[in-house]
CSV table of C-alpha atoms in Angstrom, one decimal:
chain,number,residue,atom,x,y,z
A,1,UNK,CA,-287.4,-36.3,1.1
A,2,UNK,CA,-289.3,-33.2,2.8
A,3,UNK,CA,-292.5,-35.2,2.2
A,4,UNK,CA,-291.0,-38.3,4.9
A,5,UNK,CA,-290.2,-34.9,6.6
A,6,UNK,CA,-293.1,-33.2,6.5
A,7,UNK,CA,-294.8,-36.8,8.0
A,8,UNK,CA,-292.7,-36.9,10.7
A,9,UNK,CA,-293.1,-33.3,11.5
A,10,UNK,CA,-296.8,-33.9,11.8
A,11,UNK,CA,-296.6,-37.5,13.8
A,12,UNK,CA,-294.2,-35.1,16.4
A,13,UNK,CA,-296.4,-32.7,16.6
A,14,UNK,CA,-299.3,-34.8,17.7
A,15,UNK,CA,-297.2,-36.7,19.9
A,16,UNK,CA,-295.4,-34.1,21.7
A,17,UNK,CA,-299.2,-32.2,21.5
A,18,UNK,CA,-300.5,-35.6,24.0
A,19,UNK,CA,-297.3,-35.0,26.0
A,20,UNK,CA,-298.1,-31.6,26.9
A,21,UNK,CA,-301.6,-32.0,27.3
A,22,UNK,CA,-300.7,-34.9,30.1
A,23,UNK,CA,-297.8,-32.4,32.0
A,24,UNK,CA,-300.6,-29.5,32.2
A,25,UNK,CA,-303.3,-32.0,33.6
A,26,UNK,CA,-300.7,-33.4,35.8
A,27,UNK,CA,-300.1,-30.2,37.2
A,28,UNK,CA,-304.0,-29.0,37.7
A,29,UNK,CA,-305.1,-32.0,39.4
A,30,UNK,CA,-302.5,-32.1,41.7
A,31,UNK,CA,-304.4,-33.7,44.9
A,32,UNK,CA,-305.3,-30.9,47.9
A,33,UNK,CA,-303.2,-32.6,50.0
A,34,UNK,CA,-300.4,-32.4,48.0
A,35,UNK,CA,-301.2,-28.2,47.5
A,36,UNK,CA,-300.8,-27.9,51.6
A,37,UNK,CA,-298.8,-30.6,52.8
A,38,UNK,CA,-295.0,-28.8,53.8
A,39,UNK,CA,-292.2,-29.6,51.9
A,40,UNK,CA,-288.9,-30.1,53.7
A,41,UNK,CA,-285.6,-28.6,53.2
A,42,UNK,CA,-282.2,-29.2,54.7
A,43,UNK,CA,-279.7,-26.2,54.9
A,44,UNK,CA,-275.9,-27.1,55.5
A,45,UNK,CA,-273.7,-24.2,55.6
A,46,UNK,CA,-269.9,-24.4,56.5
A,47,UNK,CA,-268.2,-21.0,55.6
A,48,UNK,CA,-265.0,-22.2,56.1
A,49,UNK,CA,-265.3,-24.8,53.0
A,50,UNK,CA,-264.4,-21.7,50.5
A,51,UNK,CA,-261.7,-19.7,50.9
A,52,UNK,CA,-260.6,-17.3,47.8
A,53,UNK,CA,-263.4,-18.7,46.1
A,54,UNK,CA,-262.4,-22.1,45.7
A,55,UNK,CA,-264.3,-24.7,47.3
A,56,UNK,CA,-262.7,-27.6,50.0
A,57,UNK,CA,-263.7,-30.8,48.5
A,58,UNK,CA,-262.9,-32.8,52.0
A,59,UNK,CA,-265.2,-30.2,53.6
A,60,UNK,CA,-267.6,-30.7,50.4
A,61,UNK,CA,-267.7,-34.4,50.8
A,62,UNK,CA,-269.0,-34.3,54.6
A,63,UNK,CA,-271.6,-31.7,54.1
A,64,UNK,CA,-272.7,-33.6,51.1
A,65,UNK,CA,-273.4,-36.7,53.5
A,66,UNK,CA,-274.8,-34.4,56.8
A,67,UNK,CA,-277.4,-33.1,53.9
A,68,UNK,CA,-278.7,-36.4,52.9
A,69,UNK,CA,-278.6,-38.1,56.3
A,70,UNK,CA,-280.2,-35.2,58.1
A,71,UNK,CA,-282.8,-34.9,55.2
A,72,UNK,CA,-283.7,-38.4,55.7
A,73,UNK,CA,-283.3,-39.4,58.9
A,74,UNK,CA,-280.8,-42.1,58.1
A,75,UNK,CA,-277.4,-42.4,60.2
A,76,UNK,CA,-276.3,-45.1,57.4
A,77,UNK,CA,-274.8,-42.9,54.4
A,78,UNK,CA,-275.7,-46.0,52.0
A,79,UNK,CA,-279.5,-46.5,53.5
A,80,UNK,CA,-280.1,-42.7,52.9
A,81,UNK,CA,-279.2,-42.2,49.5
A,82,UNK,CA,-281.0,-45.6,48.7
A,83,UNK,CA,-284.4,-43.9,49.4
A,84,UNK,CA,-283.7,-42.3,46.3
A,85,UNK,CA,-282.1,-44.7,44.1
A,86,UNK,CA,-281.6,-48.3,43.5
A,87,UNK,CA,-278.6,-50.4,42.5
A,88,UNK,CA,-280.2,-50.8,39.1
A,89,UNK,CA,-281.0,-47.2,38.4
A,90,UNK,CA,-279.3,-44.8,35.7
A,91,UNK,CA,-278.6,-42.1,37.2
A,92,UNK,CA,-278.1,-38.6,35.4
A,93,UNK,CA,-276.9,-35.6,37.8
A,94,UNK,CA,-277.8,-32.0,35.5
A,95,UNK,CA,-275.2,-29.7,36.3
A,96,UNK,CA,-275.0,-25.8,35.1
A,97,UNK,CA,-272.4,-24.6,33.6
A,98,UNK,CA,-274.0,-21.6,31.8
A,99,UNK,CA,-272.3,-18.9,34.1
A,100,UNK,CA,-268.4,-19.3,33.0
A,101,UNK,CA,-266.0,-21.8,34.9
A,102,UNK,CA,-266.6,-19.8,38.3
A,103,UNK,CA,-269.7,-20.1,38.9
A,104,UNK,CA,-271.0,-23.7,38.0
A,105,UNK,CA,-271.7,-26.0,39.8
A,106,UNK,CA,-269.1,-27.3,41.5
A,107,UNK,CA,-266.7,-30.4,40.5
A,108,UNK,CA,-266.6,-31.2,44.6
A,109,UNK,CA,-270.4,-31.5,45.0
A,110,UNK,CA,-271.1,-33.8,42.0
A,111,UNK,CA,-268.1,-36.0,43.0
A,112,UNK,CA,-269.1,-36.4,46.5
A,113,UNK,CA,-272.7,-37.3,45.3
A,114,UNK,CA,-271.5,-39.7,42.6
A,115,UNK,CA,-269.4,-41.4,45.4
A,116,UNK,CA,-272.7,-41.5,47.4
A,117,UNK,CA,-274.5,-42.6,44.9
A,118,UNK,CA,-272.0,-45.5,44.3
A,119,UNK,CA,-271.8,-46.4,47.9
A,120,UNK,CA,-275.8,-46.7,47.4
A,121,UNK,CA,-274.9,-49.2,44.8
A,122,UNK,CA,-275.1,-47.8,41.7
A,123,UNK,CA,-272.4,-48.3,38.9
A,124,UNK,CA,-270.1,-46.0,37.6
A,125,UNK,CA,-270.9,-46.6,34.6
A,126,UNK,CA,-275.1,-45.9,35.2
A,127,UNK,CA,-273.8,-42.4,37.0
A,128,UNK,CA,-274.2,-39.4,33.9
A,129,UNK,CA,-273.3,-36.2,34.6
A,130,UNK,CA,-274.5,-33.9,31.8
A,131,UNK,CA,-275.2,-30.4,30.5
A,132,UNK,CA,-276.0,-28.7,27.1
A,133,UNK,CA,-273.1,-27.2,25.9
A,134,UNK,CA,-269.8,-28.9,25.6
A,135,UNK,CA,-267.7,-26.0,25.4
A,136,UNK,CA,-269.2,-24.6,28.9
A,137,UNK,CA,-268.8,-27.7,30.3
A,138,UNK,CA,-265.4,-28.3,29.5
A,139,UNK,CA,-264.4,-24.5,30.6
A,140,UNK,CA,-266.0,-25.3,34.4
A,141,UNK,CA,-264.0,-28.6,34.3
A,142,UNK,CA,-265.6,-31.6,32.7
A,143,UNK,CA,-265.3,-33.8,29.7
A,144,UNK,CA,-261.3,-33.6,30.1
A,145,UNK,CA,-258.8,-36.0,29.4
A,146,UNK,CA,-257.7,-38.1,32.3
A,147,UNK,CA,-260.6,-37.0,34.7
A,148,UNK,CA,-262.1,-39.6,37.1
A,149,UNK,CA,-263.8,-42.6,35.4
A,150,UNK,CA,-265.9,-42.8,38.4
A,151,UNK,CA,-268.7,-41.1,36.6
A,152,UNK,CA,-269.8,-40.6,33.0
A,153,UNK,CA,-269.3,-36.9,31.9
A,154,UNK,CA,-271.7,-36.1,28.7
A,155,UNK,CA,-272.7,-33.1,27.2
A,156,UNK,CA,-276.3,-33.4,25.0
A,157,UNK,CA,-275.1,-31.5,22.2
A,158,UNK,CA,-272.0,-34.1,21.7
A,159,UNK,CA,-273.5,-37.6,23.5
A,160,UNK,CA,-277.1,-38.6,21.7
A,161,UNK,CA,-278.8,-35.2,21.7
A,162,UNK,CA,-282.4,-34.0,21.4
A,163,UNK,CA,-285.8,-36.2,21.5
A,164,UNK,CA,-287.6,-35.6,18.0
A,165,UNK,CA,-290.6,-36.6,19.2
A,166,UNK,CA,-290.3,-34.7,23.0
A,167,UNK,CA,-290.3,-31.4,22.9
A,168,UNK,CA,-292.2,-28.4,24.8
A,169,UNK,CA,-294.3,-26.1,22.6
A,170,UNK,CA,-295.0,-22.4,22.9
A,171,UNK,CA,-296.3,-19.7,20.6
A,172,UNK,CA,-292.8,-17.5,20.9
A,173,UNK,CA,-291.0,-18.8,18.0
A,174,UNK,CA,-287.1,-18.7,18.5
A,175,UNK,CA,-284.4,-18.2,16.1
A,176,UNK,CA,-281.9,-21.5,16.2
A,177,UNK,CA,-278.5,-21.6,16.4
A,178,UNK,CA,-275.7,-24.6,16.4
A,179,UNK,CA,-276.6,-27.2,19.2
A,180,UNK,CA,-280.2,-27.1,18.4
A,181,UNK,CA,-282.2,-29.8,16.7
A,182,UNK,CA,-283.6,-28.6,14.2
A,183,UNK,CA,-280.7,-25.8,13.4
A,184,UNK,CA,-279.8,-26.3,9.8
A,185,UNK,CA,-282.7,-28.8,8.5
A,186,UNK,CA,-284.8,-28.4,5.5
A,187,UNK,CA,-287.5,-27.7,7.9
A,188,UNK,CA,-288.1,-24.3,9.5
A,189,UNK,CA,-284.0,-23.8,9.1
A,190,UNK,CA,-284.4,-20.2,11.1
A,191,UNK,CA,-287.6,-20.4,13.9
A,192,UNK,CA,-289.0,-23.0,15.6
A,193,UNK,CA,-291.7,-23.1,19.0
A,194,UNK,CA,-290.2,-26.3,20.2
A,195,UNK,CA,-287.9,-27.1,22.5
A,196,UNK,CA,-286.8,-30.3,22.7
A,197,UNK,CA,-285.7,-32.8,25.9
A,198,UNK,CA,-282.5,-34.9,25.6
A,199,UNK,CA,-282.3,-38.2,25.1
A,200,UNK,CA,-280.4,-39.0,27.7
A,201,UNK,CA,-283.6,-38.1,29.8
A,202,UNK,CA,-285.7,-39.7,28.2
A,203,UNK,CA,-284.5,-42.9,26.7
A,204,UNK,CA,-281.4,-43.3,29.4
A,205,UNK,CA,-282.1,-42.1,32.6
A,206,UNK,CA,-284.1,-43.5,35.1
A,207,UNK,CA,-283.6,-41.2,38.4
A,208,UNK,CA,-282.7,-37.2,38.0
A,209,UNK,CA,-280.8,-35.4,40.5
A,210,UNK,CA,-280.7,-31.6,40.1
A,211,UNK,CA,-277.6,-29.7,40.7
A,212,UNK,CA,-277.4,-26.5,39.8
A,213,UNK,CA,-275.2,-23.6,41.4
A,214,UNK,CA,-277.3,-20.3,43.4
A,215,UNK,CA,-276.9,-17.5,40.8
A,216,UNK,CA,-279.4,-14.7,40.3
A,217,UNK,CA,-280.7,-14.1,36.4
A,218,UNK,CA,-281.7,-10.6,34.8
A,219,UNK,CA,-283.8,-12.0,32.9
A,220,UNK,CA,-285.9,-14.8,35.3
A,221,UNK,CA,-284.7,-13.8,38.7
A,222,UNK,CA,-283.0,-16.9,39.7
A,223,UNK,CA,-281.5,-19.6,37.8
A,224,UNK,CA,-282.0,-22.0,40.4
A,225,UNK,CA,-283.3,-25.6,40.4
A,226,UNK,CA,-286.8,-25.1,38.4
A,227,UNK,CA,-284.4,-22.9,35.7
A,228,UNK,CA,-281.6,-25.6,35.8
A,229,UNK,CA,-284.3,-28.4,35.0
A,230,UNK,CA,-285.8,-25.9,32.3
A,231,UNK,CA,-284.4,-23.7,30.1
A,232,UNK,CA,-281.0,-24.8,31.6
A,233,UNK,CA,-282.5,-28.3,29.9
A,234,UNK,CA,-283.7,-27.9,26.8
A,235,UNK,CA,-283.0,-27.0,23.1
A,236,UNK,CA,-284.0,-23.4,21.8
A,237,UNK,CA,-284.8,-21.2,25.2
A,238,UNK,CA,-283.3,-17.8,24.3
A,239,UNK,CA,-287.0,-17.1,23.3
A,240,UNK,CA,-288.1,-17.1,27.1
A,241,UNK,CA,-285.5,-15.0,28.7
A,242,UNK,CA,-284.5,-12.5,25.7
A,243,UNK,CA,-287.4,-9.5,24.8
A,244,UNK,CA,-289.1,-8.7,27.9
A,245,UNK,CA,-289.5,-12.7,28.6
A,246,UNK,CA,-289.1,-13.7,32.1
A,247,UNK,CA,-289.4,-17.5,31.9
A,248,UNK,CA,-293.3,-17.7,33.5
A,249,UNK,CA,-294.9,-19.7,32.9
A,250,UNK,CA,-292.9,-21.7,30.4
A,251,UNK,CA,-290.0,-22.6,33.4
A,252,UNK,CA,-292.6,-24.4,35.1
A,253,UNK,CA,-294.8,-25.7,32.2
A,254,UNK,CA,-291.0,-27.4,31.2
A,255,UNK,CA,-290.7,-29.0,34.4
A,256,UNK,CA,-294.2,-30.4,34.3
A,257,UNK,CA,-293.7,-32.5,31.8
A,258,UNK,CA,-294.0,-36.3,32.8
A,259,UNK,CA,-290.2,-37.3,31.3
A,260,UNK,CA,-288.7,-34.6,33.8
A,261,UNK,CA,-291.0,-34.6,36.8
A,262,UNK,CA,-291.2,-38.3,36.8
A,263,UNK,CA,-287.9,-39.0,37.2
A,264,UNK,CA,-286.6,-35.8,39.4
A,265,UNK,CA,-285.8,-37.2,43.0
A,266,UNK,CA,-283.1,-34.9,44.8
A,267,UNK,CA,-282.4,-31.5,44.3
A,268,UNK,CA,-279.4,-30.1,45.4
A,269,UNK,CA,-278.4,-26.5,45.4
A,270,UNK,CA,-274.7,-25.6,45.0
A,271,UNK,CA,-275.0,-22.2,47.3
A,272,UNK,CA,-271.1,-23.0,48.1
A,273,UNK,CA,-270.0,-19.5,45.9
A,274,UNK,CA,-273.3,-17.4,45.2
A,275,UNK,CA,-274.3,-15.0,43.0
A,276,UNK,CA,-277.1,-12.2,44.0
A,277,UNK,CA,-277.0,-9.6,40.8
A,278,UNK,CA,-275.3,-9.4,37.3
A,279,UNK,CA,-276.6,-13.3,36.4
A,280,UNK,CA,-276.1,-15.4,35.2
A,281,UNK,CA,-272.3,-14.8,34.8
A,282,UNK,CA,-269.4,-14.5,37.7
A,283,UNK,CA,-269.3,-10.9,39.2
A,284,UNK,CA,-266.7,-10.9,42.2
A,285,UNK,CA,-268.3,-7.4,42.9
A,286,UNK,CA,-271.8,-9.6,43.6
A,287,UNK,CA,-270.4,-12.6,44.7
A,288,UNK,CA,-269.9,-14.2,48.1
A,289,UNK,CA,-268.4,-16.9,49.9
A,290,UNK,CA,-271.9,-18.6,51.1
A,291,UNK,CA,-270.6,-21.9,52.3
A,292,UNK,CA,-274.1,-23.7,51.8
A,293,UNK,CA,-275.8,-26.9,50.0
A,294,UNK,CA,-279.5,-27.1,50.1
A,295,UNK,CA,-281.2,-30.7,50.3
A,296,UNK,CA,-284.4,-31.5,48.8
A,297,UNK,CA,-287.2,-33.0,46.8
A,298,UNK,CA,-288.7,-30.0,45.8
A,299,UNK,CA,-287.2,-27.8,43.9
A,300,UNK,CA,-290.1,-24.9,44.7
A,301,UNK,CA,-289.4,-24.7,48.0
A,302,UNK,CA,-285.7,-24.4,47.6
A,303,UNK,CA,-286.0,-21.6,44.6
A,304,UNK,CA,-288.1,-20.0,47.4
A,305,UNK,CA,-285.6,-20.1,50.1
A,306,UNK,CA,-282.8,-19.2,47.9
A,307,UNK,CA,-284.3,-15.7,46.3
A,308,UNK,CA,-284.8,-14.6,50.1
A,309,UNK,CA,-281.0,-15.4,50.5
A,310,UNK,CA,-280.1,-13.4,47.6
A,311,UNK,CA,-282.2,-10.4,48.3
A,312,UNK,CA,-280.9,-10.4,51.5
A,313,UNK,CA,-277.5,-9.9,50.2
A,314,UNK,CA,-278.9,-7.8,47.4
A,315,UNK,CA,-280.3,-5.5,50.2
A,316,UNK,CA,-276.8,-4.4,51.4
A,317,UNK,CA,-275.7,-4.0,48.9
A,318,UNK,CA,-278.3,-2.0,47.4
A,319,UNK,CA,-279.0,-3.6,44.0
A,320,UNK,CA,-282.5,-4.2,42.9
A,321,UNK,CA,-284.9,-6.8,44.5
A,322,UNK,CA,-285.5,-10.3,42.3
A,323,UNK,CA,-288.2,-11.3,43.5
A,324,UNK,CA,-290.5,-9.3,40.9
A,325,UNK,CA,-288.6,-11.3,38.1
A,326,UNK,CA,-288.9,-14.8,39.2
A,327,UNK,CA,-292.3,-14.9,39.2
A,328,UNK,CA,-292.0,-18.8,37.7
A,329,UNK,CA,-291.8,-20.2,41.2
A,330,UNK,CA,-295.3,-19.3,42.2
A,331,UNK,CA,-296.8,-20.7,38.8
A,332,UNK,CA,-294.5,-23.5,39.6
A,333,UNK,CA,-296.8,-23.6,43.5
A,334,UNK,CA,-300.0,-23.6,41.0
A,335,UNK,CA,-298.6,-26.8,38.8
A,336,UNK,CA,-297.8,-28.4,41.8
A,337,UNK,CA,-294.5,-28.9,41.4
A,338,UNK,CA,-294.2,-28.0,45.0
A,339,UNK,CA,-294.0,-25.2,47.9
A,340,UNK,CA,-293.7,-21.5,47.8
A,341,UNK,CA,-295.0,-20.4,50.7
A,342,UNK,CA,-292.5,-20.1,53.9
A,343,UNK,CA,-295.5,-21.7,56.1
A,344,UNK,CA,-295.2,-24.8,53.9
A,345,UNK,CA,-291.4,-25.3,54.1
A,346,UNK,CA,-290.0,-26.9,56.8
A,347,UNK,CA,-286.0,-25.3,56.8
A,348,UNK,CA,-283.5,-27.4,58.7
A,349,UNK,CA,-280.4,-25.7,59.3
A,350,UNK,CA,-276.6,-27.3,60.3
A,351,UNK,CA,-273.4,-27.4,60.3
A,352,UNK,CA,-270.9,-30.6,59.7
């Protein structure tokens, strides 16, 4: 038995070696035009879709379709979400739940895009919405009984769980806990360097929309859409964030890899409640009613937009800057995963 084990360890690890080895020459010999072409995003803010920090879905829905349209320059809700998907895609929208039920992202947003995306012609039933952990997911408001079969709700630990044979590698070894892969196996039962993708990625989906809610972290500065598609992705993180570890550069490396940024298409940042300090948790004391959904392809540009909206906030009220901690969106720049610099973001801003 641990010599079949000991096998596939070592087919893994030269697999998942070739996988990496792709991601980081993916991301070095990213084309010059691609290093200064601008990257757009689309701000729609609407303060009056919160009120006592509970979101309007009605008001949700419509800035959900003013995003899209005004991102793509479609009047035609249906044409605009098409130049993302197709009828025969499987879609999987990542959500974060991490923060407690008050600051995920919102139930509203990922129903008016799963609507949106059905319009586009995509089947219910091809529509996954899905984060880690089970118990997080349920607290924030999915995976209940008698919820809307409009959209599949899964959570990785309990749907098919981790890739064997996918996995990111770094030298920090992590201790494992329940909902990790390799927790409790003959091999390595306590540390591992590996963390691994889900399934779901990369054996289901074939389009990834990135949801994730504006919250500041302690650890990584922001746990915005590079996090959310990163350590907010994987198996066995607490290495990168716990110790002194910001995240950099293994937040970006994560996202280089070709089963994530070959299939990322939208990113959509839930700014609707947001959180500038005390992160990733809800703190009413640093928490505001922001009213705003950001639209775009890149999620660089977006993380980049989104820290200066925080430290703005964060300057009021006098709590220290984030921007020194999320140094993962510049090596994010240098991968080429997309735009850090304001002079390459085109910002659009409206209102419903």
């Amino acid at each position: 038995m641990r010599h079949r084990l000991l096998i596939r360890y070592l087919v893994a690890s030269l697999l998942s070696c070739l996988l990496c080895a792709r991601a980081r020459a993916e991301g070095t010999n990213s084309s010059p035009s691609s290093a200064t072409s601008k990257s757009r995003v689309v701000l729609v803010r609407d303060p009056s879709s919160v009120s006592s920090f509970t979101a309007d879905a009605t008001k949700v829905r419509t800035m959900v379709a003013v995003g899209i349209n005004t991102l793509t320059g479609e009047m035609d809700e249906a044409a605009a979400w098409r130049h993302f998907v197709g009828s025969n895609d499987v879609v999987g929208i990542k959500i974060n739940t991490q923060a407690g039920p008050l600051q995920s992202t919102r139930r509203s947003v990922v129903e008016a895009i799963a609507r949106c995306l059905r319009v586009a012609g995509v089947a219910a039933t091809n529509i996954y919405v899905f984060d880690r952990d089970p118990i997080q997911m349920r607290a924030a408001g999915y995976l209940k009984p008698g919820t809307t079969n409009q959209m599949q709700e899964v959570s990785i630990i309990d749907g098919s769980g981790w890739e064997p044979i996918a996995y990111f590698q770094d030298n920090l070894a992590g201790k494992l806990i329940w909902g990790d892969l390799l927790f409790g196996k003959d091999l390595d039962p306590d540390l591992s360097k590996r963390s691994h993708l889900p399934k779901l990625v990369t054996e289901t989906i074939t389009k990834l929309i990135n949801v994730p809610v504006l919250q500041n972290h302690d650890a990584c500065g922001l746990a915005g859409c590079l996090y959310n598609l990163s350590l907010g992705m994987v198996d066995n993180t607490r290495r990168f964030e716990t110790g002194g570890q910001r995240g950099d550069p293994m937040i970006a490396e994560i996202c280089n890899m070709p089963a994530l940024r070959g299939k990322l298409v939208l990113n959509v940042m839930d700014g609707l409640i947001a959180g500038y300090a005390g992160g990733l948790g809800f703190k009413p004391r640093f928490s505001w009613n922001y009213g705003a959904l950001y639209f775009s392809t890149d999620p660089v540009a977006i993380d980049t937009l989104c820290v200066d909206a925080l430290e703005g906030k964060g300057r009021e009220a006098r709590v220290p800057p984030i921007r020194p901690l999320a140094t993962h969106i510049a090596t994010a720049n240098h991968l080429g995963l997309g735009q850090s610099s304001p002079a390459n973001i085109d910002l659009s801003e409206t209102k419903p």
